[in-house]
């Protein structure tokens, strides 16, 4: 198969790559662009470890083709911190021990940020349903949900 | 922040920043120049003799660099035991690659390395395997029938070939005499289904072998030394020529205490001359790794009217998967361990069938035993009209109790977990219609064993600690807390690293809830040696006797007759003068630790049942646990919450569904339904700190016992809500609906 040429924007920087027509965006990120922060837990859209933003919509990058990135704005976990200064969610996850093994964490953070960008004052139930597509086997979600609610409150306090 | 008390502080983990920014390197994130990809051919049959394997076509596919079959993996003959830790290499070699027979659907039969993952997978399809399909057996009750297909002729029970691979028995007192004293005797049978550990990171590794035969392995495991030893045994490469580097591990829960890919990738790398990367798909993980055993058990408990338990008997059949080694010790040993009972008989059977070989899962076997025992206790409590927590407290094992599985307990806090539960507000919340409350307790042995550590003082007076245990849930933070506290320095001045097999001494697995217990001891021992050296150096500088120097609040102070004679020397001051006082400052320890002592927990669970849909919702959940000493409370709570969530999945939803061809029908997260965020409430925790008298910081393992009580706690809560007692797991919506129909029909 002839490779496709794709021009896109990743974490604010212009990026070009070649990929197979059937190659997923997750494989492009991990194997071609060395952006291994997005993880593959299932490859079938069921775990959320591969969560990224596609034009401000939360998607599973394992369910998206690399070719679909053409002309789009992609954001990954690698773009969440501002240089070495962490996003408030990242900082709160650390302070609240909202990660154990950390494999779900990149996807959780990308998904949680998408929620707070859309809804700065979510209820516990809203957080739980929003994150229902992000599996975590380590934490029982308790500290994750608390970290998201606490960050929302903190951001609102500053606004 | 400048303070010197760190044990019990909720510090930020040393590896945290990398994990929230996507920088942390897990096994599948590692690459090397010249790297190629490996893929595994798996058996399409649940049970078949392998007559012949023809690789000619596959080998001629462009891009294929190497092919491996069982011939390339070291054999351990069936009739000669080859133990390695809790595993036996006879079974491990056959699990890694099918030898005489394929023993389950998904069993590796051959593997290919090629220039791309796609070519490797394509080549696997070109390998021609001539199978002779055999009758197979999946379910436990079928596998123990007299006419069942036999997996291994060499395994005998009662003098005949059998799928019963072994037994384990604990006896105390005389149960028959004991039952004669009982006013109430209840005997019930239970079943549980195999469930997977469910770690989100699939198994992965990258292996490079150099022209002089030296192998380097990056992989995700619960023990780099286990990876080195098993790979060495299965490839014949000496351990000194294998360097196993622990990648960050994306969850294990026991499932990564054995290897699957590493020896295959090593041989592929040897044969091809390229570094080889292998990553399992989720489907591979579900079909061919883990899970923990399914079970059939029968438990009989006799008690007096006043609640005194006088005699107990338990029989536990556990599924081992296709090769021996189910956790009967955990089931038979832990089941009655929370109680002081004069007459105990507990018996476990290890049963093989055509499913993937089981691997450890958080307190292996113990949840199965506790499900049965804690369920029968609930019925006893009802029958004699006693509060179920009070019944447990009346019979609670205490300091000095001799357990049926052997030990005499030292000071421990089981009774305290019950007292805390009885008094807790959760226990007093009023329940509504279709809501119910259940309680259960649990025990896990915990483990000690070998651990190494090295503590080095840097030239600028900071500290680097290296241990040998993969960090599955924040152990680096706890190690830093201990080191900072002992040295009396700021936590930020301590870095904690995980060494690979070439850079730190032998350390046993991250498993058995042993890491902080054992490596905490090794780090304490090393740090104490460093402190001794710091005092000696201060003594040289001051020209006084080392015994006249104390180490307090992060500095050397002259003491005794010399008190106040010299300005104290800080760690920086002494590090700065290391060269003139004897050279580099550092110390290590290699220990074989003992005294881990068991962990006890009691859980209260409130449920609400949706009788239209059959869904059981967890309303409230509180776990009470004797945690010894919570060196880092957040990560102790995290262990408690994580175990409870896994227990909720096991109780309510998780199970493998096999089709009529002996093949798993739900090998993915969509149909193998683990709890998601919206399924759960907050999971409350009450840490009770009864320090382990045999550990310098009082540490007790905390990771495993949280998975022991939930199955029965939830089952007992459902009874309280509906008046229906379940004896099988999972209590999934269709099962609950059916039970509701039956009970309505009966009314
Ligand atoms: S890897 Fe994309 S959802 Fe699991
Ligand atoms: S922290 Fe391990 S899966 Fe979430």
CSV table of C-alpha atoms and ligand atoms in Angstrom, one decimal, chain A residues 26 39-51 59-63 133, chain B residues 200 669, ligand 1:
chain,number,residue,atom,x,y,z
A,26,UNK,CA,-2.3,5.9,18.2
A,39,UNK,CA,-1.0,4.3,25.8
A,40,UNK,CA,-2.7,1.3,24.3
A,41,UNK,CA,-4.7,-0.7,26.8
A,42,UNK,CA,-7.1,-2.4,24.4
A,43,UNK,CA,-7.0,-1.0,20.8
A,44,UNK,CA,-10.8,-1.2,20.7
A,45,UNK,CA,-12.0,2.0,22.3
A,46,UNK,CA,-12.8,0.4,25.6
A,47,UNK,CA,-10.1,1.7,28.0
A,48,UNK,CA,-9.4,5.4,27.2
A,49,UNK,CA,-5.7,5.1,27.8
A,50,UNK,CA,-5.1,6.5,24.3
A,51,UNK,CA,-7.3,9.6,24.8
A,59,UNK,CA,-11.4,10.8,21.1
A,60,UNK,CA,-9.8,7.4,21.5
A,61,UNK,CA,-6.8,7.7,19.2
A,62,UNK,CA,-6.9,3.9,18.7
A,63,UNK,CA,-10.2,4.3,16.9
A,133,UNK,CA,-14.7,5.5,29.3
B,200,UNK,CA,-4.5,-1.9,31.8
B,669,UNK,CA,-12.9,-4.9,28.0
C,1,LIG,S1,-6.4,1.8,23.6
C,1,LIG,FE1,-7.8,3.1,22.8
C,1,LIG,S2,-9.4,2.9,24.1
C,1,LIG,FE2,-8.1,1.4,24.8
